[in-house]
mmCIF file of C-alpha atoms in Angstrom:
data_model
loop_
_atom_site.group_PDB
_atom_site.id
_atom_site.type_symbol
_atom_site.label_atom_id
_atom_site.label_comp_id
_atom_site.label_asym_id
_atom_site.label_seq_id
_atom_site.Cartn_x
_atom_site.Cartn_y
_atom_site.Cartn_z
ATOM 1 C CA UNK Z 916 -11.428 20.099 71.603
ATOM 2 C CA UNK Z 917 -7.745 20.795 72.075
ATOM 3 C CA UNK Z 918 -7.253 19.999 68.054
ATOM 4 C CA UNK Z 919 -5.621 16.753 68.418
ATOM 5 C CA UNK Z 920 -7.603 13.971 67.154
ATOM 6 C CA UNK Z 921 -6.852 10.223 68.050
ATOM 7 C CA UNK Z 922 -8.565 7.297 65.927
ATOM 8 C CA UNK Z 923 -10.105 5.058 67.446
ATOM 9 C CA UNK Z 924 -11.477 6.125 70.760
ATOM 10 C CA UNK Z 925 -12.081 2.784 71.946
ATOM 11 C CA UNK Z 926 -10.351 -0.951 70.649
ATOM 12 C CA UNK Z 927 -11.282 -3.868 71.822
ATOM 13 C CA UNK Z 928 -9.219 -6.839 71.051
ATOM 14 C CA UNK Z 929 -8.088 -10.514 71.695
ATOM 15 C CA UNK Z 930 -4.771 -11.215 73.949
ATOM 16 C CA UNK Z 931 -2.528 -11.979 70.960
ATOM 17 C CA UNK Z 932 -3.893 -9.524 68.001
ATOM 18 C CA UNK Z 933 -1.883 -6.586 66.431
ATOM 19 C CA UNK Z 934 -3.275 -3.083 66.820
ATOM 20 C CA UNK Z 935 -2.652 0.196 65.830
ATOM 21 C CA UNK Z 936 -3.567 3.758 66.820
ATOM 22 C CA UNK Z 937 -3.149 7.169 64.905
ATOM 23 C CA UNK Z 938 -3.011 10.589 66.292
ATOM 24 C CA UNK Z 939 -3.517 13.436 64.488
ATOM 25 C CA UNK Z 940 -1.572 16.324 65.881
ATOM 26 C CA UNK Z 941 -2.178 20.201 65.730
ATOM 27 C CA UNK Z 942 -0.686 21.336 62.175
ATOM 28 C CA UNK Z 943 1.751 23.528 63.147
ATOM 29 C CA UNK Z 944 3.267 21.576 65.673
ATOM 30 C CA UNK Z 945 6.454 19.613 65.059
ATOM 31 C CA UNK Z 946 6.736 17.687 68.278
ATOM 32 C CA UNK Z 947 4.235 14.570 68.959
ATOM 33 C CA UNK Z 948 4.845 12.622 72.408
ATOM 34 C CA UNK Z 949 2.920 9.613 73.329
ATOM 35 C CA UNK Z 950 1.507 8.460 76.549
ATOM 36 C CA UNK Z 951 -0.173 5.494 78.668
ATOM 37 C CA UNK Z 952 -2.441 5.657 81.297
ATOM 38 C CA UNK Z 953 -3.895 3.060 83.676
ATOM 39 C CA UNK Z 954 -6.836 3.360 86.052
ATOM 40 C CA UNK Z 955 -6.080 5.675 88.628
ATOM 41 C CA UNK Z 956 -2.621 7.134 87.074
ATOM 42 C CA UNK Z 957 -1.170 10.067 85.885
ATOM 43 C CA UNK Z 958 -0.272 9.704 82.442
ATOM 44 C CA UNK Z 959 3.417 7.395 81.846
ATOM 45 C CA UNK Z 960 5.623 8.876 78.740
ATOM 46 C CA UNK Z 961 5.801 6.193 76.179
ATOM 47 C CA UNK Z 962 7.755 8.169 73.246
ATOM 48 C CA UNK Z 963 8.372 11.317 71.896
ATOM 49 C CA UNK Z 964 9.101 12.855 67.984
ATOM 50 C CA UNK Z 965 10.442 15.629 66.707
ATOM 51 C CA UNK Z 966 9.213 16.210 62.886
ATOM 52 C CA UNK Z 967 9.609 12.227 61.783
ATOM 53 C CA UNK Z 968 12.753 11.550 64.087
ATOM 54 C CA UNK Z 969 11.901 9.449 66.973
ATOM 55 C CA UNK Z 970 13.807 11.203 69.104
ATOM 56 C CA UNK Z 971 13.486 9.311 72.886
ATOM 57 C CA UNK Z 972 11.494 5.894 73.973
ATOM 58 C CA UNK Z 973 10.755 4.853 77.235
ATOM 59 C CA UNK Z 974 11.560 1.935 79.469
ATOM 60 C CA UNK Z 975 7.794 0.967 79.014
ATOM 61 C CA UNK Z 976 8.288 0.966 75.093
ATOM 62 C CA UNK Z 977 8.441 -3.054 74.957
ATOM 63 C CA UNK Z 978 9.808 -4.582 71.511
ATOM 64 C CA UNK Z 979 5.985 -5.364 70.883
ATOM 65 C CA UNK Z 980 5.468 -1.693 70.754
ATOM 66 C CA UNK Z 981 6.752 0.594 67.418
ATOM 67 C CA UNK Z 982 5.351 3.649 66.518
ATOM 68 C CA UNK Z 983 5.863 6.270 63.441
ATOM 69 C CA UNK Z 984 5.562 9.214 62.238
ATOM 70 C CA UNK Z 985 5.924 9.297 58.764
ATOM 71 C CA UNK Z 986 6.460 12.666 57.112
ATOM 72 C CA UNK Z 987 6.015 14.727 60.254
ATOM 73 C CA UNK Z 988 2.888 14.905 60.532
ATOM 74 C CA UNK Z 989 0.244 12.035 61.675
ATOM 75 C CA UNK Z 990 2.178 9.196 64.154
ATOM 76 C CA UNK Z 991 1.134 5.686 64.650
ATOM 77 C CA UNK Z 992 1.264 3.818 67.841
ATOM 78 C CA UNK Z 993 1.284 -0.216 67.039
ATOM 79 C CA UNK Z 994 0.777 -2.876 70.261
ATOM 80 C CA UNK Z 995 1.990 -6.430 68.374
ATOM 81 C CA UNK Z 996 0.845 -9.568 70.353
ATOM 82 C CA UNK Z 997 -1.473 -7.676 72.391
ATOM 83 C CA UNK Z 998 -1.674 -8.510 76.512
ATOM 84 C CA UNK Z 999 -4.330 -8.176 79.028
ATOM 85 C CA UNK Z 1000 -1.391 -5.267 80.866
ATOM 86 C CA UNK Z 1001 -1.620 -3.770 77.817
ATOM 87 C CA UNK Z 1002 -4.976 -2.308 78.772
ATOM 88 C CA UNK Z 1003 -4.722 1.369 79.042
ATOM 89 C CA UNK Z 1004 -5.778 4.496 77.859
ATOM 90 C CA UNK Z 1005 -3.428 5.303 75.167
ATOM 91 C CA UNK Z 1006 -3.019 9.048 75.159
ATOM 92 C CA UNK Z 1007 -1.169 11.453 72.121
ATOM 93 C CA UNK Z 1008 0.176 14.900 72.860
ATOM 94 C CA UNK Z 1009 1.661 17.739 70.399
ATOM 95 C CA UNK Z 1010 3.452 21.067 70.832
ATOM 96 C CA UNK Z 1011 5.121 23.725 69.044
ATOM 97 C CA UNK Z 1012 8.902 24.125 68.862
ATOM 98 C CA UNK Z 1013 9.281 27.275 71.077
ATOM 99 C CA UNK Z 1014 11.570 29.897 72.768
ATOM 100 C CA UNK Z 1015 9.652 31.125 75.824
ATOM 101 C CA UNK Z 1016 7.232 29.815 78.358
ATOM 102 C CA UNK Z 1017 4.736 28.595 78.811
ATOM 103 C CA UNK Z 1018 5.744 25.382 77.790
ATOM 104 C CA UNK Z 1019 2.627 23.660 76.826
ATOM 105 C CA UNK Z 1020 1.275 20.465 75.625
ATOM 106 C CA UNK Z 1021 -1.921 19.632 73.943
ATOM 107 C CA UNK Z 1022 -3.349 16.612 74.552
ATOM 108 C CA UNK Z 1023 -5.543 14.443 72.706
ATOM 109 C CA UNK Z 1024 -9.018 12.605 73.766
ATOM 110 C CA UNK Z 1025 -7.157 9.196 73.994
ATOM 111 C CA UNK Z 1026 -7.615 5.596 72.429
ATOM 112 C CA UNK Z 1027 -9.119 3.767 74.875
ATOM 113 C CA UNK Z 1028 -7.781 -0.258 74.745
ATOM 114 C CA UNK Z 1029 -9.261 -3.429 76.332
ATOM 115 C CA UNK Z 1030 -7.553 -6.939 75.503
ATOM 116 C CA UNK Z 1031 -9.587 -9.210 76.558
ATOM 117 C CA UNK I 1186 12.512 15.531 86.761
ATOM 118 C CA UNK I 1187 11.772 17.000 90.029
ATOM 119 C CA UNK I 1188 9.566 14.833 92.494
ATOM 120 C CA UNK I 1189 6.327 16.416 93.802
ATOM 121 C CA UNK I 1190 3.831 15.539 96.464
ATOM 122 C CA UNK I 1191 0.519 16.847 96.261
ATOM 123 C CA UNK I 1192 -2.693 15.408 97.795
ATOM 124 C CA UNK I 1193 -4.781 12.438 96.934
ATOM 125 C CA UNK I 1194 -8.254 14.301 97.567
ATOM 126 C CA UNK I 1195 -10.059 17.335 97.804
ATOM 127 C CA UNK I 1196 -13.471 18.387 98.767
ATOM 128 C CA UNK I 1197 -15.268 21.776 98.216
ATOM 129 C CA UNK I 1198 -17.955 23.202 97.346
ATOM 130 C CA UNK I 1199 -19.717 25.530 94.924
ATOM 131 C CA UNK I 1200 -18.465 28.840 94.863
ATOM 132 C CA UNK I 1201 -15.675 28.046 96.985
ATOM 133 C CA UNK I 1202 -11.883 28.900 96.491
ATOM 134 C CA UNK I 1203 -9.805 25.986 96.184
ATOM 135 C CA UNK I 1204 -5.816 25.870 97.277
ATOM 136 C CA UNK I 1205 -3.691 22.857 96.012
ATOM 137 C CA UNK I 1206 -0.414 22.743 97.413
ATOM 138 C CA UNK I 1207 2.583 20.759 95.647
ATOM 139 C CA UNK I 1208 6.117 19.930 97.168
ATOM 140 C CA UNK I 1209 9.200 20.004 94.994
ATOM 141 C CA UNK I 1210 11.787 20.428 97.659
ATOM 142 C CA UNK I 1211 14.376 19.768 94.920
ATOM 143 C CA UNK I 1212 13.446 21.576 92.205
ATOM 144 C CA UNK I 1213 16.055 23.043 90.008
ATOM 145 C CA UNK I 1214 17.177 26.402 88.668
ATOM 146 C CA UNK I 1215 15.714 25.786 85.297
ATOM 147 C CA UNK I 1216 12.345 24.045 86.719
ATOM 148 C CA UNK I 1217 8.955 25.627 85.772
ATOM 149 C CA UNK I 1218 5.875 24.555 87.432
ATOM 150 C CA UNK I 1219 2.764 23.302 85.703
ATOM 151 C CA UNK I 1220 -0.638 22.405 86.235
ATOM 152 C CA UNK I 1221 -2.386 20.204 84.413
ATOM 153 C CA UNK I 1222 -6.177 19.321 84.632
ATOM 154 C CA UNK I 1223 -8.166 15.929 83.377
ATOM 155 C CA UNK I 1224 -11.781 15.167 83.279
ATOM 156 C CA UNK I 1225 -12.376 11.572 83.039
ATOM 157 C CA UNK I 1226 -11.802 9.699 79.565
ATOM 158 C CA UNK I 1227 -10.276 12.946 78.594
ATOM 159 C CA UNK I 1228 -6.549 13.768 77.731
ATOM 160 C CA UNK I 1229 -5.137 16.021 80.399
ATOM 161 C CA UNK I 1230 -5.278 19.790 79.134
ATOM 162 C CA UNK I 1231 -2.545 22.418 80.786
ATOM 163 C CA UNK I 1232 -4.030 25.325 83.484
ATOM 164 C CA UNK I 1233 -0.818 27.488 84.210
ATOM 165 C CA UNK I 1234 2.615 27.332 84.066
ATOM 166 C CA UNK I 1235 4.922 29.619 86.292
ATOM 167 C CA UNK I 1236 8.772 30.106 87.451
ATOM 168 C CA UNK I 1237 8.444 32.430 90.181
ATOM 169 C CA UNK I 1238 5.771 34.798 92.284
ATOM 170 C CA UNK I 1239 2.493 35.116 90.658
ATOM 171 C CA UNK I 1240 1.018 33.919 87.488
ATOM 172 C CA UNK I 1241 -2.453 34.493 86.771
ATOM 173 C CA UNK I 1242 -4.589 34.026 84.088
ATOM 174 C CA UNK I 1243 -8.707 32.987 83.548
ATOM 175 C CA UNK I 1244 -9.028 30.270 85.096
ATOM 176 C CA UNK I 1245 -6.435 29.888 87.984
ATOM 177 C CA UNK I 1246 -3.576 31.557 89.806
ATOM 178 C CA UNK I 1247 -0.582 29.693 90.539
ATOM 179 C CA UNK I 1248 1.309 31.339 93.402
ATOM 180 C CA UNK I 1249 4.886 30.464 93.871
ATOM 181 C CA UNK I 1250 6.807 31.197 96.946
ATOM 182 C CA UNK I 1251 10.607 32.938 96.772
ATOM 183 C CA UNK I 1252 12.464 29.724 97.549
ATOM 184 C CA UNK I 1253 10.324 27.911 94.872
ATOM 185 C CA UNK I 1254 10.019 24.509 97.048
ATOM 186 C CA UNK I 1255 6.346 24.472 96.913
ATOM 187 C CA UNK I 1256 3.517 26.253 95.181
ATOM 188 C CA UNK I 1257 0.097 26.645 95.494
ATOM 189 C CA UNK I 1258 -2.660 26.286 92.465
ATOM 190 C CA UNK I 1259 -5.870 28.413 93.275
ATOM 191 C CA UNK I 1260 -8.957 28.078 91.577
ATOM 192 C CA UNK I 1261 -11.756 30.956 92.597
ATOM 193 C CA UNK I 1262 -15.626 30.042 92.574
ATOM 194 C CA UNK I 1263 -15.260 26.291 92.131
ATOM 195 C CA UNK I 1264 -18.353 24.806 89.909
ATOM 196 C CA UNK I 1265 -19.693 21.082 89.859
ATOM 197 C CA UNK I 1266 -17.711 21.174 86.557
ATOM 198 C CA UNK I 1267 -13.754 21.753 87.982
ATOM 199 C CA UNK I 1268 -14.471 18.395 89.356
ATOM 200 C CA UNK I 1269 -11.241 16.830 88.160
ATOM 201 C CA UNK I 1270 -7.633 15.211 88.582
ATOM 202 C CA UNK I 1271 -5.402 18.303 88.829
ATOM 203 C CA UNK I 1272 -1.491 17.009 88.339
ATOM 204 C CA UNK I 1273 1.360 19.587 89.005
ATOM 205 C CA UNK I 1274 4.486 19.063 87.058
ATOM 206 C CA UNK I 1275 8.266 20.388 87.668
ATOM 207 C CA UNK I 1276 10.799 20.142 85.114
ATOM 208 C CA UNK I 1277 12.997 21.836 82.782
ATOM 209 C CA UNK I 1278 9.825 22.068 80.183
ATOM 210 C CA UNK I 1279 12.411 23.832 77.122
ATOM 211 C CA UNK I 1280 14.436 20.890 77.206
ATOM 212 C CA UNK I 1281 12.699 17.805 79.327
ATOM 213 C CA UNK I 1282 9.963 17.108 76.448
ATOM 214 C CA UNK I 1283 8.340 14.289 78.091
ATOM 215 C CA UNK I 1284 5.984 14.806 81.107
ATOM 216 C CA UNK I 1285 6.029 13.056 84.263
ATOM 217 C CA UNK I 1286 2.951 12.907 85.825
ATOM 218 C CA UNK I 1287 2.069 11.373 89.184
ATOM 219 C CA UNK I 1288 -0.923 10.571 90.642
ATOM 220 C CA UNK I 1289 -2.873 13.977 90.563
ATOM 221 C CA UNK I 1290 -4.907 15.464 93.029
ATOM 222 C CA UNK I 1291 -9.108 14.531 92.917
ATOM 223 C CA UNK I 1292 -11.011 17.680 93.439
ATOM 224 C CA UNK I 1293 -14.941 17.102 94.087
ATOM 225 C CA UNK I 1294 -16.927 19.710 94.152
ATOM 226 C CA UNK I 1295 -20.511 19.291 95.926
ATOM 227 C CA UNK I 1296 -23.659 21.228 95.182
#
């Protein structure tokens, strides 16, 4: 248990339904990054926050994607108009804001999603 | 970010040492190298992080080479459990906050 929780751990909805994931990050830490993985991939950065300033979004961030992070401190991940490619593990990562190495990220157990 | 190449598979066995090279021909002065390690349906979780020579600590070594083009993650006395995807990373971790992962290496370890 790295100390990041992630709610649900696994989501199973229609192609077309909203849904949303939360990640709870390690207190302390001010940065919260999420990722997506697919079968047989490393981990693709999705978006990344400093405190509650969404501060970089990928390519992969479609307009069906937003996510928060209100106050600093939990962040929300929401999938509108879900899509069978949508399918992924949905993973959320935290660190602390630091001077010196090593640089290191703690990751969550993942939200696992299945449109069907 | 810096590209790597590492292998697709590994085999060992129990009790065994096991050596994973990476490739970052291009790395850059600022680049650190990290190793990550994931279990299935688990979020990756970091091994060891290093910018030059040796870095050890209890669970790996990561040795490093002068001209820092490739490095090689050690893991002594492999169990069943280090049965895993081990990714190694290169960037500019201070500043590029967002990880680029590739495919990872599989280790197996056999009985």
């Amino acid at each position: 248990d790295t100390g990041v929780s992630q709610n649900p751990r696994h989501k199973i909805t229609k192609r077309g339904q909203n849904v949303t994931f939360r990640c709870d990050p390690i207190s302390e830490h001010n940065r919260l990054y999420w990722y997506r993985q697919t079968l047989g991939q490393g981990p693709e950065f999705l978006t990344y926050f400093q405190n509650e300033a969404q501060l970089e979004k990928s390519r992969l961030l479609s307009d069906r994607f937003s996510a928060e992070r209100p106050k600093g401190s939990f962040s929300t991940l929401e999938i509108q108009r879900t899509e069978q490619g949508d399918s992924a593990m949905y993973l959320c990562a935290s660190s602390a804001r630091q001077g010196a190495p090593p640089y290191e990220q703690y990751f969550g157990p993942g939200t696992r999603l299945t449109v069907t | 970010l810096a590209k790597t190449t590492q292998p697709i598979s590994m085999d060992s066995y129990e009790g065994q040492e096991v050596n994973i090279t990476c490739s970052h021909n291009n790395i850059a002065t600022n680049d650190y190298i990290t190793w990550y390690q994931q279990f299935p349906s688990q979020g990756p979780r970091f091994i060891i992080q290093g910018y030059k020579t040796k870095v050890t600590n209890e669970v790996a070594s990561l040795f490093i080479p002068a001209d820092r083009k490739s490095s090689t993650l050690s893991l002594p006395r492999v169990s069943l459990s280090d049965t895993a995807v081990y990714y190694c990373l290169v960037g500019d971790m201070e500043r590029d906050y967002k990880l680029s992962f590739g495919a990872g290496t599989t280790v197996t370890v056999r009985a």
